[in-house]
PDB file of C-alpha atoms and ligand atoms in Angstrom:
ATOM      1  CA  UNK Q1095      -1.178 -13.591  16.732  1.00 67.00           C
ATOM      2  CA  UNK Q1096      -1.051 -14.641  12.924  1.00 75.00           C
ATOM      3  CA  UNK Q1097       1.843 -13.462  11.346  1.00 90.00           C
ATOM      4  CA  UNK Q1098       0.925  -9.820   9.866  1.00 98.00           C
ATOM      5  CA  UNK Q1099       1.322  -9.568   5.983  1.00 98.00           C
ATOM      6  CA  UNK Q1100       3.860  -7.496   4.340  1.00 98.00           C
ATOM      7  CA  UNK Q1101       3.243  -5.145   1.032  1.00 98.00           C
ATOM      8  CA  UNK Q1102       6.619  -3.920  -0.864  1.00 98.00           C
ATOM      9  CA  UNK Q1103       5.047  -1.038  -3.037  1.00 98.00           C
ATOM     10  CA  UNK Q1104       6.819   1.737  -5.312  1.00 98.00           C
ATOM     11  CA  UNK Q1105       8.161  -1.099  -6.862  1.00 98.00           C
ATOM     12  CA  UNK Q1106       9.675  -0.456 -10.713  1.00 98.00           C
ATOM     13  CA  UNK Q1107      11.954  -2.822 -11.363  1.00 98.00           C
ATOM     14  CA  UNK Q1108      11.495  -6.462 -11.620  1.00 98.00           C
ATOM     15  CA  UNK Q1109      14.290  -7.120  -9.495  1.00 98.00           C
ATOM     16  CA  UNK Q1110      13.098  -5.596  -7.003  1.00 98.00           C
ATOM     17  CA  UNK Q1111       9.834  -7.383  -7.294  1.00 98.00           C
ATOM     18  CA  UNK Q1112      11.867 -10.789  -6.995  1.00 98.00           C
ATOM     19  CA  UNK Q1113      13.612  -9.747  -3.844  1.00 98.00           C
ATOM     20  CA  UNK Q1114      10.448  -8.701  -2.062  1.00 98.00           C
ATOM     21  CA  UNK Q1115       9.214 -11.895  -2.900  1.00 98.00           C
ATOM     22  CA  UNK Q1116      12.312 -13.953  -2.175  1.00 98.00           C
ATOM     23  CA  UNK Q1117      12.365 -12.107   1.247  1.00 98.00           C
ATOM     24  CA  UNK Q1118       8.875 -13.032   2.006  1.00 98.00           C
ATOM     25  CA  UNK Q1119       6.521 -10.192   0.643  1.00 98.00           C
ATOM     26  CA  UNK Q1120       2.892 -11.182   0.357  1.00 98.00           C
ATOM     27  CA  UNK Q1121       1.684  -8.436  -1.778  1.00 98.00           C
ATOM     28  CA  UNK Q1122       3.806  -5.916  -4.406  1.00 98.00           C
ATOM     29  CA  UNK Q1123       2.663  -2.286  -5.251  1.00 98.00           C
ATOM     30  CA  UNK Q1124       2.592  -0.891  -8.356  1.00 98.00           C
ATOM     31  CA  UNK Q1125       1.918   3.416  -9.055  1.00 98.00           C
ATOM     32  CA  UNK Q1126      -0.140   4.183 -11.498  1.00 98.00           C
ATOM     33  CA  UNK Q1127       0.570   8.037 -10.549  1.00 98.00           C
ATOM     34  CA  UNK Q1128       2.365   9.737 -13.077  1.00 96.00           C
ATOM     35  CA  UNK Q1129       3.191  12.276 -10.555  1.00 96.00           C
ATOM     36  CA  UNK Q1130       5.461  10.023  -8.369  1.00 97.00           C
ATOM     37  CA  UNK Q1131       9.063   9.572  -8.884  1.00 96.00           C
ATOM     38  CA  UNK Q1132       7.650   5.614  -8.514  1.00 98.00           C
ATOM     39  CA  UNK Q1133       5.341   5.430 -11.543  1.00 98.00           C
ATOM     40  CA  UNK Q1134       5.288   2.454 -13.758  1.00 98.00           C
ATOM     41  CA  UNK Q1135       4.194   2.546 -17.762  1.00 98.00           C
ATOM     42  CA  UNK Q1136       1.780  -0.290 -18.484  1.00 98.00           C
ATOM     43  CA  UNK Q1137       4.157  -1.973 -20.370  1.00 98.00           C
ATOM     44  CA  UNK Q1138       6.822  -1.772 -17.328  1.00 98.00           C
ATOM     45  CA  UNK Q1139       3.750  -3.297 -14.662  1.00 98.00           C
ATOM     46  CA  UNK Q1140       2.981  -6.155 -17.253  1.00 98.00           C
ATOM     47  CA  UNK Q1141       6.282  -7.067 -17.420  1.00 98.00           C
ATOM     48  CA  UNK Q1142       7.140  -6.686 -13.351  1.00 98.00           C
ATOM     49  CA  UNK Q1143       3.735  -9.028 -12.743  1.00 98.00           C
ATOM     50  CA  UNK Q1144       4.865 -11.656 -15.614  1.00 98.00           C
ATOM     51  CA  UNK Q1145       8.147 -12.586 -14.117  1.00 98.00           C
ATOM     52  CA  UNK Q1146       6.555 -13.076 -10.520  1.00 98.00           C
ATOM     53  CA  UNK Q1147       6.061 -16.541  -8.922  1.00 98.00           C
ATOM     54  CA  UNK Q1148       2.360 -17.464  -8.083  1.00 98.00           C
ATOM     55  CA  UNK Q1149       0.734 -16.175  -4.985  1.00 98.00           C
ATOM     56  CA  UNK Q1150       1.815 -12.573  -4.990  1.00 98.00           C
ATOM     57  CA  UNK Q1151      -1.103 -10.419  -4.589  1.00 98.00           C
ATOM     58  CA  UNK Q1152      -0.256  -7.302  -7.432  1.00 98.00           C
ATOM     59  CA  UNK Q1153      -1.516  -4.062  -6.107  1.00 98.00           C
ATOM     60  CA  UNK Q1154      -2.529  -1.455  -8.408  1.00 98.00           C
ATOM     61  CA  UNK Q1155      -2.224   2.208  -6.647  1.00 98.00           C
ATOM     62  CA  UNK Q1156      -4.481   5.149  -7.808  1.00 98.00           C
ATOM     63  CA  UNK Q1157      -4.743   8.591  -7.007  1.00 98.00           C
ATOM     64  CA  UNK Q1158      -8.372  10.187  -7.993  1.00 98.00           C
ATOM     65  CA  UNK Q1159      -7.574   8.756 -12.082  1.00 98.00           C
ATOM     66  CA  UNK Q1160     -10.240   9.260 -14.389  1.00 97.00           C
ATOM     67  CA  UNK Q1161     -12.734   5.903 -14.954  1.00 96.00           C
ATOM     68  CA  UNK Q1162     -10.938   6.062 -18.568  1.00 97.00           C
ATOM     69  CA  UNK Q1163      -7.668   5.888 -17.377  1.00 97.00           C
ATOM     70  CA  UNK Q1164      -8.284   3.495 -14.754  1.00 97.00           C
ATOM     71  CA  UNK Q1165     -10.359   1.125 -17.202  1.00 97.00           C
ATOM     72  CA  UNK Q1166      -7.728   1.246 -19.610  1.00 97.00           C
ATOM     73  CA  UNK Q1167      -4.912  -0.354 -17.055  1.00 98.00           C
ATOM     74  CA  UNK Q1168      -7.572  -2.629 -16.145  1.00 98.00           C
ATOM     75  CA  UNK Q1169      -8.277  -3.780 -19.237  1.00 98.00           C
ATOM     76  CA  UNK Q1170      -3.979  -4.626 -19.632  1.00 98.00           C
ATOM     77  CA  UNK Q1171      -2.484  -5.083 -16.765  1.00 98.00           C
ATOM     78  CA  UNK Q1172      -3.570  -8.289 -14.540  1.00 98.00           C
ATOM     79  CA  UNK Q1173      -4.242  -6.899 -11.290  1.00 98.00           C
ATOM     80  CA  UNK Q1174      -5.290  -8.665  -8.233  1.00 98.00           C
ATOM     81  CA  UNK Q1175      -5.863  -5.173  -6.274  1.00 98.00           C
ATOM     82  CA  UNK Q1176      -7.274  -1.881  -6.147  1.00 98.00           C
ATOM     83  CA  UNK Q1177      -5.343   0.604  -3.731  1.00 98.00           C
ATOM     84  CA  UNK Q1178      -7.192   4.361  -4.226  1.00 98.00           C
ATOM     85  CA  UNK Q1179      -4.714   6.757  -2.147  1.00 98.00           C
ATOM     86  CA  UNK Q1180      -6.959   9.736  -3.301  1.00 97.00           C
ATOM     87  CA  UNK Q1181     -10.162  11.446  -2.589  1.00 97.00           C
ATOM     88  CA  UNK Q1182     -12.036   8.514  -3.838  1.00 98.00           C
ATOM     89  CA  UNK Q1183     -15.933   8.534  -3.141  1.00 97.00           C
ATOM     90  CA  UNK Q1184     -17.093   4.873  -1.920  1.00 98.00           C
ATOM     91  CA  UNK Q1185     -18.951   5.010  -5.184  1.00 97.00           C
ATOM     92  CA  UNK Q1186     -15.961   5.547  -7.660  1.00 97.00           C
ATOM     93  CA  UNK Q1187     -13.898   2.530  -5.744  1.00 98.00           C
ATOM     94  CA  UNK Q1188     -16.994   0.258  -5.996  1.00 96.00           C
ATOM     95  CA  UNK Q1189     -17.387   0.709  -9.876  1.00 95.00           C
ATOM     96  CA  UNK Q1190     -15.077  -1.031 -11.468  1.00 95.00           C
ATOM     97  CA  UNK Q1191     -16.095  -4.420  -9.675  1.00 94.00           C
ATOM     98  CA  UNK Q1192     -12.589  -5.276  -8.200  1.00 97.00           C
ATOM     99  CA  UNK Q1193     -11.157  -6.308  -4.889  1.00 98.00           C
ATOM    100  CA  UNK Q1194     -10.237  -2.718  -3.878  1.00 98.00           C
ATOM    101  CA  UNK Q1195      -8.664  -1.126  -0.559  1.00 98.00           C
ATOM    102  CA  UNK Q1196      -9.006   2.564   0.388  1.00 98.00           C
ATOM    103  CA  UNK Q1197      -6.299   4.980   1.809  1.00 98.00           C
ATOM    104  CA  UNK Q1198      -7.188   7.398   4.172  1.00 98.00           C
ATOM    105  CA  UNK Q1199      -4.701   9.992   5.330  1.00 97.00           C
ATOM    106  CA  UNK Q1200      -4.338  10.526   8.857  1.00 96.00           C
ATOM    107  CA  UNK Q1201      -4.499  13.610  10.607  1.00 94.00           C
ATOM    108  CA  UNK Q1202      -4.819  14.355  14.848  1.00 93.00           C
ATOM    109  CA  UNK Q1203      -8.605  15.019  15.414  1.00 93.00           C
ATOM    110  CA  UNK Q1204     -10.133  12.498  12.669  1.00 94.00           C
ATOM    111  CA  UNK Q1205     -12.660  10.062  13.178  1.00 94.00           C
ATOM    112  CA  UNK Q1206     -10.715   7.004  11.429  1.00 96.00           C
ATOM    113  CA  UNK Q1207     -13.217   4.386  12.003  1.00 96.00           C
ATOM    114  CA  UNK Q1208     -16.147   7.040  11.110  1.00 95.00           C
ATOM    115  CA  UNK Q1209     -13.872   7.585   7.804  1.00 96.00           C
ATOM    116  CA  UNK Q1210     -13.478   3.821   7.502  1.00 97.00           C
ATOM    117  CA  UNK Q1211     -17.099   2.976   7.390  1.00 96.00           C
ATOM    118  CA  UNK Q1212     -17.845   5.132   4.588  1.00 97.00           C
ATOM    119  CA  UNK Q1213     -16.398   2.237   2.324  1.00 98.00           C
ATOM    120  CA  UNK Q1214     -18.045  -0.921   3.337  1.00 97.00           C
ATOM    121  CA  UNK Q1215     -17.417  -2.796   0.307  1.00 98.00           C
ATOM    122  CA  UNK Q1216     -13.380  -2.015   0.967  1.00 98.00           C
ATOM    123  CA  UNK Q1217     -11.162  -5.963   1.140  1.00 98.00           C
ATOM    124  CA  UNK Q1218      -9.331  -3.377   3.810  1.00 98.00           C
ATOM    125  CA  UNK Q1219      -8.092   0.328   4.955  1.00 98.00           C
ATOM    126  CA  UNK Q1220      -4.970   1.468   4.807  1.00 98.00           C
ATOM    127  CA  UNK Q1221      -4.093   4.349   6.734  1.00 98.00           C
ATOM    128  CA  UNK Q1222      -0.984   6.608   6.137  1.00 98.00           C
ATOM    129  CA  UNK Q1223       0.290   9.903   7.175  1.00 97.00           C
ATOM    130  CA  UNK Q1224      -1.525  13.373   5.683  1.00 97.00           C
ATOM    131  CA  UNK Q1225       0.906  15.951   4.533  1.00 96.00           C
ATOM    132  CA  UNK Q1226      -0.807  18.547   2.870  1.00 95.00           C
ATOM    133  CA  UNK Q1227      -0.626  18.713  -0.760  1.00 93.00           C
ATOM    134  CA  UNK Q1228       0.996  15.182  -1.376  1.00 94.00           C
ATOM    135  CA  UNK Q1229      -1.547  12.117  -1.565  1.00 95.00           C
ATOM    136  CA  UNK Q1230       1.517   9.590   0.246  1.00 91.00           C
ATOM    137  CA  UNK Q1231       4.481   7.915   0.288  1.00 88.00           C
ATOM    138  CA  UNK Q1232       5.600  10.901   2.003  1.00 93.00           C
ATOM    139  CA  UNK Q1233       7.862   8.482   4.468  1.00 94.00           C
ATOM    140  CA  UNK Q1234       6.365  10.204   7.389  1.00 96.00           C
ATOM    141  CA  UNK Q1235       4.585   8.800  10.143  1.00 96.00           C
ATOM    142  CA  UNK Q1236       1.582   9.376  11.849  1.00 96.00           C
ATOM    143  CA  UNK Q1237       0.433   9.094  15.557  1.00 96.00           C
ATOM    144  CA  UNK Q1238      -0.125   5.790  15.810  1.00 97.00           C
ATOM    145  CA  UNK Q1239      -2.489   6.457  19.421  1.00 95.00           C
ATOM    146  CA  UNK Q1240      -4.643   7.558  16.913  1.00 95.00           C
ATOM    147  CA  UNK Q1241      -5.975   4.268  15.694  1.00 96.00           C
ATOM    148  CA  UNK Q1242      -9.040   2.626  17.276  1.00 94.00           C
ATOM    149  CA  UNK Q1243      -8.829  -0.581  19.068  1.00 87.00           C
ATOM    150  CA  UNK Q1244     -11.294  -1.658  16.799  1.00 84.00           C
ATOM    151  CA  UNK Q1245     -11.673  -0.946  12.850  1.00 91.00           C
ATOM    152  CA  UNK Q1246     -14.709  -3.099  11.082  1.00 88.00           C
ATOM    153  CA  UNK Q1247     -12.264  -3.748   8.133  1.00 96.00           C
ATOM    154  CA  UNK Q1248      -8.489  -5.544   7.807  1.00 98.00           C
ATOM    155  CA  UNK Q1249      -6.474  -2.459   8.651  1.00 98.00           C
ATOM    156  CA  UNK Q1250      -3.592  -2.011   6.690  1.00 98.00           C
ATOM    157  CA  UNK Q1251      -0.718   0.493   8.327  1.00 98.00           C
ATOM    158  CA  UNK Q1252       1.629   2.559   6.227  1.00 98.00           C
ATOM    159  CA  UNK Q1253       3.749   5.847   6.331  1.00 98.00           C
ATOM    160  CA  UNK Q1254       7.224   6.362   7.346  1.00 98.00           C
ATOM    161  CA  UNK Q1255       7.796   2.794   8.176  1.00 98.00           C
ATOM    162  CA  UNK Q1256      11.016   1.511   8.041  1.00 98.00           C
ATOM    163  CA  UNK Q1257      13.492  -1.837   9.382  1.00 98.00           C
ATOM    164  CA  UNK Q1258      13.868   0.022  12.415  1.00 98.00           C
ATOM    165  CA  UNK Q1259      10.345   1.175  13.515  1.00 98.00           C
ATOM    166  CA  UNK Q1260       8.234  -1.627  12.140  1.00 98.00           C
ATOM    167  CA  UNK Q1261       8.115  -4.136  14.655  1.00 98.00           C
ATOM    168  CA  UNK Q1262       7.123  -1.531  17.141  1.00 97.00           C
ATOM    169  CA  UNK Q1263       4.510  -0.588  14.913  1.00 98.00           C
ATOM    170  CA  UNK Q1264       3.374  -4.535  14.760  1.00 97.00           C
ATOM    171  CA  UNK Q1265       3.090  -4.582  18.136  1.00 96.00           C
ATOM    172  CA  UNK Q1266       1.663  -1.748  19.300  1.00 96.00           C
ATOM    173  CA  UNK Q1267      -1.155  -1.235  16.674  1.00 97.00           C
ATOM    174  CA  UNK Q1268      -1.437  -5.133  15.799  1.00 96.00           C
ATOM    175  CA  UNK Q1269      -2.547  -4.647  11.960  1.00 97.00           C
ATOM    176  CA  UNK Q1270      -3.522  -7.131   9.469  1.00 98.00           C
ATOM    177  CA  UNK Q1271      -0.707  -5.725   7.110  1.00 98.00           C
ATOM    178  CA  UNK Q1272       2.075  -3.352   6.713  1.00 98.00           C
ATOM    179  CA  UNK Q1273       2.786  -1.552   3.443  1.00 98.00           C
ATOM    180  CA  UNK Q1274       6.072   0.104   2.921  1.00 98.00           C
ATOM    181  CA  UNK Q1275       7.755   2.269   0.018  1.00 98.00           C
ATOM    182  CA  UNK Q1276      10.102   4.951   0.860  1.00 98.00           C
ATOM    183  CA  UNK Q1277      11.309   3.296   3.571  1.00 98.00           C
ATOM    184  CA  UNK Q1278      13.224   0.219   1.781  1.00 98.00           C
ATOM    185  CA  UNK Q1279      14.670   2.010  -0.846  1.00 98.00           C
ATOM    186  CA  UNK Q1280      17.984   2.917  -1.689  1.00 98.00           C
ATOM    187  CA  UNK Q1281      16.583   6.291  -4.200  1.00 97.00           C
ATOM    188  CA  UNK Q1282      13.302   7.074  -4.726  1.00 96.00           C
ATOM    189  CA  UNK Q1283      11.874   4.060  -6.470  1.00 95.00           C
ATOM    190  CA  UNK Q1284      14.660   1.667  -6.570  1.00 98.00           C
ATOM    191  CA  UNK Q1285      14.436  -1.182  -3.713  1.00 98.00           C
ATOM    192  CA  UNK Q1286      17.319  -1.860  -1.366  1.00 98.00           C
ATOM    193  CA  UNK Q1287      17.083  -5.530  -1.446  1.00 98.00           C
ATOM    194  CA  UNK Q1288      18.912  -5.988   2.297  1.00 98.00           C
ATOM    195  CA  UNK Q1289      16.515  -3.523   3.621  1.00 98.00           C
ATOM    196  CA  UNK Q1290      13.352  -5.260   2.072  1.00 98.00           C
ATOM    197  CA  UNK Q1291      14.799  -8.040   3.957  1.00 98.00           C
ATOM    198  CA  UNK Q1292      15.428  -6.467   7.198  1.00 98.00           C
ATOM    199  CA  UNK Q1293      11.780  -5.203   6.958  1.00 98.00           C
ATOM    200  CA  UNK Q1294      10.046  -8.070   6.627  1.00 98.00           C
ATOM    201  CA  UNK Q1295      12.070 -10.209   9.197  1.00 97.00           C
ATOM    202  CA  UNK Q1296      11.334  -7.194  11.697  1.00 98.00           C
ATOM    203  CA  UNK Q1297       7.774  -7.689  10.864  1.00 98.00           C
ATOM    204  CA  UNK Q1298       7.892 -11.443  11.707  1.00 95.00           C
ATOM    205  CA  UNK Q1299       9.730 -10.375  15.014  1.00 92.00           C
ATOM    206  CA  UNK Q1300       7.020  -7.768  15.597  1.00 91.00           C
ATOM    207  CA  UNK Q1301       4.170 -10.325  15.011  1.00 90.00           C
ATOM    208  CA  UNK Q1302       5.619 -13.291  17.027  1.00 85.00           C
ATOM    209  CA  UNK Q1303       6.117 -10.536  20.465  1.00 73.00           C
TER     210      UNK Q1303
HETATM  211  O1  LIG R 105       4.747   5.665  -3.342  1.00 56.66           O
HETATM  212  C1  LIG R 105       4.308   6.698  -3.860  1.00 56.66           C
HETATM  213  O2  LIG R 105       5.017   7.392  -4.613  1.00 56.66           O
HETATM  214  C2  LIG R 105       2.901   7.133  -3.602  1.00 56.66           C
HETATM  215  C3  LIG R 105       2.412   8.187  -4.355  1.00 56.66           C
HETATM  216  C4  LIG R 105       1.122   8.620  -4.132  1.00 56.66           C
HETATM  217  C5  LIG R 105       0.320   8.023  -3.193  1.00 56.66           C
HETATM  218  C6  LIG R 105       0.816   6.979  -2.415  1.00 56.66           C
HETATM  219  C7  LIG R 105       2.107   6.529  -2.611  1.00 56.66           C
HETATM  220  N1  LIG R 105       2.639   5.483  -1.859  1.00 56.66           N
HETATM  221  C8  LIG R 105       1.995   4.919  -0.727  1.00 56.66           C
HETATM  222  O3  LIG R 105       2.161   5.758   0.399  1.00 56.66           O
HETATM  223  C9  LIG R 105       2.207   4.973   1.582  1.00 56.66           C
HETATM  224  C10 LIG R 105       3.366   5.375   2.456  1.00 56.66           C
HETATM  225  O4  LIG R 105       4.587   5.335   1.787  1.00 56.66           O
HETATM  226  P1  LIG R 105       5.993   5.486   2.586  1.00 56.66           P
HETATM  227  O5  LIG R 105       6.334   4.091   3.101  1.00 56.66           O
HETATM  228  O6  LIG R 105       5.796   6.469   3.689  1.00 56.66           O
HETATM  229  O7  LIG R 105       6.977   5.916   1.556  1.00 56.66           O
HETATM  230  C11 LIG R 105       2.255   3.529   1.143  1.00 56.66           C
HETATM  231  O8  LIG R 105       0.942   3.004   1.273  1.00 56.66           O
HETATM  232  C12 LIG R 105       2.581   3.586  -0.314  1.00 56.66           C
HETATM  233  O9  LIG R 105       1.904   2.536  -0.972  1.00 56.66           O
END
């Protein structure tokens, strides 16, 4: 099995961007939710993606912002990555002509790859936990049963992962990626660099089972 990719998001700091890397993340998440305790400024994002090495996919995460908003981080902040964790129609994540990959929040009872297939022009689907009234990074998890064998996009699992449950999740649901926040942190939005660490080396374990 290929080794699964790792995203450290909820990142704010560029240290914490440089351990992520340094411990082996593929991709880095930025909020662009003013309502989370892990929102960047514009001027806080540009100067997290500046001091990173080459070949670090920067994620850009979105929850149901206006196309004026949205354009306007566009237009200044060099993302490689669209992440919509809202109520995003397929039409509002194709418009803005970017790589993009769509959240859906996962709940017993829901038709995830019925979901999934209303964005076919999604790079991937991430699924997380749904906990009513909170669009993520809850650090809950979900049922991972749930999840069909087979998804026509890269699936992307999230929610309540942590050092200690991710290599189970690697090799029971066999994603293409893991994406973690809450769950390597030492307080909300500042990165424990050991546990970033710990993370990713249990999702090399998890991948190599
Ligand atoms: O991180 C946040 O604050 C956040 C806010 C709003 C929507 C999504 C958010 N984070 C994403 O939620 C999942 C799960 O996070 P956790 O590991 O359970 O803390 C993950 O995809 C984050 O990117």
């Amino acid at each position: 099995m290929p080794a699964v990719r790792s995203k450290i998001c909820g990142i704010t700091r560029i240290e914490d961007a440089l351990a992520a890397v340094d411990a082996g993340a593929d991709a880095i998440g930025l909020v662009f939710y003013r309502r989370s305790p892990r929102a960047v400024s514009v001027q806080q994002a540009r100067a997290i993606i500046a001091a990173l090495p080459p070949f670090v996919t920067t994620v850009g995460l979105f929850v149901d912002a206006s196309r004026c908003e949205l354009g306007e981080i566009l237009d200044a902040v060099p993302l490689d990555l669209l992440q919509f964790h809202g109520d995003e129609s397929a039409d509002a994540c194709d418009g803005y002509h970017r790589p993009f990959i769509k959240a859906l929040r996962v709940k017993p009872g829901d038709d995830i790859a019925a979901l999934a297939a209303r964005y076919p022009k999604a790079s991937g689907i991430l699924l997380d936990t749904y906990v009513a009234g909170v669009p993520g990074g809850t650090g809950e998890s979900f049922d991972w049963s749930l999840i069909p064998r087979e998804l026509s996009k890269p699936l992307i699992l999230a929610g309540g992962l942590t050092p200690d449950n991710v290599a189970d999740a690697v090799r029971q649901v066999r994603p293409y990626a893991v994406d973690v926040s809450g769950g390597v942190e030492a307080s909300k939005g500042i990165k424990d660099a050991q546990k970033i660490r710990a993370f990713i080396d249990a999702v090399k374990g998890g991948s190599a089972a």
